[in-house]
Amino acid sequence: MITSINPATGEAGESFQELTAEEVDQRIGRAHAAFTAWRTTDYATRTHLLEKIAEQFDANRRRLAEIATREMGKTLESSLAEVDKCSTAFRHYAQHGSAMLESRTFDTAAGPATARWLPMGPVLAVMPWNFPYWQVVRFLAPTIMAGNVGLLKHASLTQGVAAAIEEMVVAAGAPAGVFQNLAIKSDKVAAIIADDRVVAVTLTGSEGAGMKVAEAAGRALKKVVLELGGSDPFIVMPSADIEKAAETAVKARIQNSGQSCICAKRMIVHDAVYDAFMEKFVAGMKAVKTGDPMAEGIDMGPMSSDEQRQTVLDQLVDIQKAGGKLLFGGEAIEGKGAYMSPGIVTDVPVESPAAKEELFGPVAMVFRAHDIDAAIDLANDVPFGLGSSVWTNDADERERFERDVAAGMTAINAMLASSPEAPFGGIKRSGHGRELGPYGLHEFMNLKTVFG
């Protein structure tokens, strides 16, 4: 059995029967059979299904949101926004997907050639608990539009969400096997990747999980997209609007209780505005309201689990051993639930291993930089390269940051966020490949060239 635990109370939630190997095999067979029919459907049929799924998400909005909040602790407001974002993604691919799949013709020495986008088959998605609907939908919407079919291995923490997503797809009228949830644990993933009927795999998760999935995909010579960890820099320069930067930094650090790959985790602040920024940033972090995620007016719920909270607490011990100074917060809150107070760490030696790890919780590390070169060097001095946020009103500085910050994404004078319209992904140990936008749609398609 796979049983969810409500991180706000510590109480057991719904339990789900883990599938047997035979049941998994049956579902893969069902996906393979579904693909043989779904691959030839016209774009209008795929578009119609996407629109109907969006309607199901809209009609069940609050129920879906409450499931996520109960299972992983994000505030109900955040869960509602996530469900709405999913509806937007389904409708985006319904409206624009066919244009993304248009063929292109080239003139060659041997005559005309046409490049066509064709579906490949069943795709396995291994997804995490932190944005339990959105992470799945940003794979699922383009999968359906492409003419592929999907298999989901969701996190053990969020099996209720996984079941609800499948319910929405079925209720929308999807043919049997177009999307199926696999209630299994991680030790079953490698065998599914090795199955000849599964053509590709996408994973969002930790470095360790990414390495295991990439290794299994490599052995099977299958396409893989990986969206892994990040230790995103949030760079503040003297020309920036310091008040707005500090206000946004708080939101960027504590969103989802700090449990987001693209949370701003390392604040890199120019010496000239360090004190002004810190005054406002400290005040903002201390004002964060932590409490029952179902209640109104709460900024931050609990961590996703006692285990995740302990991981962050252990990291903070290592940071302080390395010489970092915990200004305030970063402590377990007594009582029921996996609650943790938001905090700030300064003076972390940049050469220490602790400064280069991903801190997946509501504690910010703050660094000083004496000029733009130092800021860029600090930003890049980690093994990750997912996102980044840069605050400057100087055009030359903006160009430097866009060009030189080693990341898959950079937000200028804003908090980084994902959107159905734009490609999402990283470099270095943050993974490879892209989700969302036309590039996410194309990742698991055969770009077939036809001559003549």
PDB file of C-alpha atoms in Angstrom, residues 79-195:
ATOM      1  CA  SER A  79      -3.132  24.861  -4.999  1.00  0.00           C
ATOM      2  CA  LEU A  80      -6.059  26.686  -6.599  1.00  0.00           C
ATOM      3  CA  ALA A  81      -3.661  28.751  -8.693  1.00  0.00           C
ATOM      4  CA  GLU A  82      -1.867  25.584  -9.767  1.00  0.00           C
ATOM      5  CA  VAL A  83      -5.098  23.948 -10.920  1.00  0.00           C
ATOM      6  CA  ASP A  84      -5.982  27.085 -12.893  1.00  0.00           C
ATOM      7  CA  LYS A  85      -2.537  27.076 -14.500  1.00  0.00           C
ATOM      8  CA  CYS A  86      -3.137  23.513 -15.659  1.00  0.00           C
ATOM      9  CA  SER A  87      -6.372  24.525 -17.374  1.00  0.00           C
ATOM     10  CA  THR A  88      -4.463  27.309 -19.118  1.00  0.00           C
ATOM     11  CA  ALA A  89      -1.847  24.840 -20.377  1.00  0.00           C
ATOM     12  CA  PHE A  90      -4.419  22.448 -21.830  1.00  0.00           C
ATOM     13  CA  ARG A  91      -6.118  25.324 -23.607  1.00  0.00           C
ATOM     14  CA  HIS A  92      -2.794  26.726 -24.840  1.00  0.00           C
ATOM     15  CA  TYR A  93      -1.898  23.517 -26.646  1.00  0.00           C
ATOM     16  CA  ALA A  94      -5.468  23.157 -27.874  1.00  0.00           C
ATOM     17  CA  GLN A  95      -5.291  26.612 -29.437  1.00  0.00           C
ATOM     18  CA  HIS A  96      -1.712  26.633 -30.719  1.00  0.00           C
ATOM     19  CA  GLY A  97      -0.600  23.012 -30.945  1.00  0.00           C
ATOM     20  CA  SER A  98      -1.563  22.426 -34.556  1.00  0.00           C
ATOM     21  CA  ALA A  99       0.521  25.408 -35.687  1.00  0.00           C
ATOM     22  CA  MET A 100       3.509  24.031 -33.770  1.00  0.00           C
ATOM     23  CA  LEU A 101       3.202  20.790 -35.729  1.00  0.00           C
ATOM     24  CA  GLU A 102       3.175  22.306 -39.207  1.00  0.00           C
ATOM     25  CA  SER A 103       5.520  20.698 -41.731  1.00  0.00           C
ATOM     26  CA  ARG A 104       8.400  22.610 -43.312  1.00  0.00           C
ATOM     27  CA  THR A 105       9.634  22.295 -46.895  1.00  0.00           C
ATOM     28  CA  PHE A 106      13.264  22.723 -47.959  1.00  0.00           C
ATOM     29  CA  ASP A 107      14.927  22.977 -51.335  1.00  0.00           C
ATOM     30  CA  THR A 108      17.847  20.562 -51.682  1.00  0.00           C
ATOM     31  CA  ALA A 109      20.235  19.668 -54.505  1.00  0.00           C
ATOM     32  CA  ALA A 110      18.223  16.484 -54.980  1.00  0.00           C
ATOM     33  CA  GLY A 111      14.887  18.259 -55.031  1.00  0.00           C
ATOM     34  CA  PRO A 112      12.297  19.274 -52.421  1.00  0.00           C
ATOM     35  CA  ALA A 113      12.313  17.803 -48.901  1.00  0.00           C
ATOM     36  CA  THR A 114       9.644  18.049 -46.212  1.00  0.00           C
ATOM     37  CA  ALA A 115      10.193  17.803 -42.449  1.00  0.00           C
ATOM     38  CA  ARG A 116       7.173  16.364 -40.608  1.00  0.00           C
ATOM     39  CA  TRP A 117       6.481  16.047 -36.877  1.00  0.00           C
ATOM     40  CA  LEU A 118       5.208  12.542 -36.104  1.00  0.00           C
ATOM     41  CA  PRO A 119       4.331  10.901 -32.761  1.00  0.00           C
ATOM     42  CA  MET A 120       6.555   8.182 -31.319  1.00  0.00           C
ATOM     43  CA  GLY A 121       4.542   6.160 -28.797  1.00  0.00           C
ATOM     44  CA  PRO A 122       3.976   5.740 -25.048  1.00  0.00           C
ATOM     45  CA  VAL A 123       6.005   8.162 -22.908  1.00  0.00           C
ATOM     46  CA  LEU A 124       6.707   7.507 -19.220  1.00  0.00           C
ATOM     47  CA  ALA A 125       6.649  10.513 -16.879  1.00  0.00           C
ATOM     48  CA  VAL A 126       8.298  10.272 -13.456  1.00  0.00           C
ATOM     49  CA  MET A 127       7.022  13.263 -11.507  1.00  0.00           C
ATOM     50  CA  PRO A 128       7.627  14.899  -8.085  1.00  0.00           C
ATOM     51  CA  TRP A 129       5.352  16.060  -5.290  1.00  0.00           C
ATOM     52  CA  ASN A 130       6.111  19.793  -5.138  1.00  0.00           C
ATOM     53  CA  PHE A 131       3.813  20.953  -7.971  1.00  0.00           C
ATOM     54  CA  PRO A 132       1.852  17.728  -8.267  1.00  0.00           C
ATOM     55  CA  TYR A 133      -0.621  18.854 -10.937  1.00  0.00           C
ATOM     56  CA  TRP A 134       1.500  21.286 -12.923  1.00  0.00           C
ATOM     57  CA  GLN A 135       4.538  19.010 -13.312  1.00  0.00           C
ATOM     58  CA  VAL A 136       2.300  16.332 -14.804  1.00  0.00           C
ATOM     59  CA  VAL A 137       0.263  18.626 -17.031  1.00  0.00           C
ATOM     60  CA  ARG A 138       3.274  20.288 -18.619  1.00  0.00           C
ATOM     61  CA  PHE A 139       4.143  16.787 -19.886  1.00  0.00           C
ATOM     62  CA  LEU A 140       0.588  15.586 -20.498  1.00  0.00           C
ATOM     63  CA  ALA A 141      -0.854  18.438 -22.573  1.00  0.00           C
ATOM     64  CA  PRO A 142       1.871  18.324 -25.274  1.00  0.00           C
ATOM     65  CA  THR A 143       1.863  14.507 -25.160  1.00  0.00           C
ATOM     66  CA  ILE A 144      -1.807  14.385 -26.117  1.00  0.00           C
ATOM     67  CA  MET A 145      -1.403  17.075 -28.786  1.00  0.00           C
ATOM     68  CA  ALA A 146       1.584  15.255 -30.286  1.00  0.00           C
ATOM     69  CA  GLY A 147      -0.434  12.072 -30.780  1.00  0.00           C
ATOM     70  CA  ASN A 148       1.559  10.193 -28.155  1.00  0.00           C
ATOM     71  CA  VAL A 149       0.118   8.518 -25.038  1.00  0.00           C
ATOM     72  CA  GLY A 150       1.233   8.921 -21.425  1.00  0.00           C
ATOM     73  CA  LEU A 151       2.098   6.750 -18.436  1.00  0.00           C
ATOM     74  CA  LEU A 152       2.556   8.456 -15.057  1.00  0.00           C
ATOM     75  CA  LYS A 153       4.676   7.348 -12.127  1.00  0.00           C
ATOM     76  CA  HIS A 154       3.917  10.004  -9.538  1.00  0.00           C
ATOM     77  CA  ALA A 155       5.541  10.593  -6.154  1.00  0.00           C
ATOM     78  CA  SER A 156       4.358   8.397  -3.305  1.00  0.00           C
ATOM     79  CA  LEU A 157       3.342  11.542  -1.381  1.00  0.00           C
ATOM     80  CA  THR A 158       0.810  12.593  -4.018  1.00  0.00           C
ATOM     81  CA  GLN A 159      -0.966   9.473  -5.207  1.00  0.00           C
ATOM     82  CA  GLY A 160      -4.311  11.153  -4.602  1.00  0.00           C
ATOM     83  CA  VAL A 161      -3.362  13.849  -7.083  1.00  0.00           C
ATOM     84  CA  ALA A 162      -2.215  11.219  -9.591  1.00  0.00           C
ATOM     85  CA  ALA A 163      -5.525   9.387  -9.362  1.00  0.00           C
ATOM     86  CA  ALA A 164      -7.438  12.663  -9.715  1.00  0.00           C
ATOM     87  CA  ILE A 165      -5.577  13.607 -12.899  1.00  0.00           C
ATOM     88  CA  GLU A 166      -6.424  10.256 -14.460  1.00  0.00           C
ATOM     89  CA  GLU A 167     -10.045  10.756 -13.374  1.00  0.00           C
ATOM     90  CA  MET A 168     -10.174  14.136 -15.137  1.00  0.00           C
ATOM     91  CA  VAL A 169      -8.739  12.726 -18.381  1.00  0.00           C
ATOM     92  CA  VAL A 170     -11.147   9.787 -18.417  1.00  0.00           C
ATOM     93  CA  ALA A 171     -14.124  12.026 -17.591  1.00  0.00           C
ATOM     94  CA  ALA A 172     -13.155  14.262 -20.518  1.00  0.00           C
ATOM     95  CA  GLY A 173     -13.687  11.337 -22.873  1.00  0.00           C
ATOM     96  CA  ALA A 174     -10.122  10.205 -23.575  1.00  0.00           C
ATOM     97  CA  PRO A 175      -9.915   6.801 -25.263  1.00  0.00           C
ATOM     98  CA  ALA A 176      -8.801   4.006 -22.922  1.00  0.00           C
ATOM     99  CA  GLY A 177      -5.035   3.940 -22.539  1.00  0.00           C
ATOM    100  CA  VAL A 178      -4.281   7.486 -23.745  1.00  0.00           C
ATOM    101  CA  PHE A 179      -3.275   8.402 -20.173  1.00  0.00           C
ATOM    102  CA  GLN A 180      -2.820   6.037 -17.232  1.00  0.00           C
ATOM    103  CA  ASN A 181      -1.580   6.449 -13.688  1.00  0.00           C
ATOM    104  CA  LEU A 182       0.784   3.756 -12.404  1.00  0.00           C
ATOM    105  CA  ALA A 183       0.566   3.480  -8.602  1.00  0.00           C
ATOM    106  CA  ILE A 184       4.056   2.081  -8.084  1.00  0.00           C
ATOM    107  CA  LYS A 185       7.233   2.895  -6.192  1.00  0.00           C
ATOM    108  CA  SER A 186      10.544   4.004  -7.666  1.00  0.00           C
ATOM    109  CA  ASP A 187      12.083   0.531  -7.795  1.00  0.00           C
ATOM    110  CA  LYS A 188       9.701  -0.395 -10.641  1.00  0.00           C
ATOM    111  CA  VAL A 189      10.721   2.468 -12.972  1.00  0.00           C
ATOM    112  CA  ALA A 190      13.809   0.902 -14.585  1.00  0.00           C
ATOM    113  CA  ALA A 191      11.838  -2.112 -15.799  1.00  0.00           C
ATOM    114  CA  ILE A 192       9.240   0.133 -17.438  1.00  0.00           C
ATOM    115  CA  ILE A 193      11.924   2.153 -19.211  1.00  0.00           C
ATOM    116  CA  ALA A 194      13.450  -1.093 -20.497  1.00  0.00           C
ATOM    117  CA  ASP A 195      10.117  -2.228 -21.965  1.00  0.00           C
TER     118      ASP A 195
END
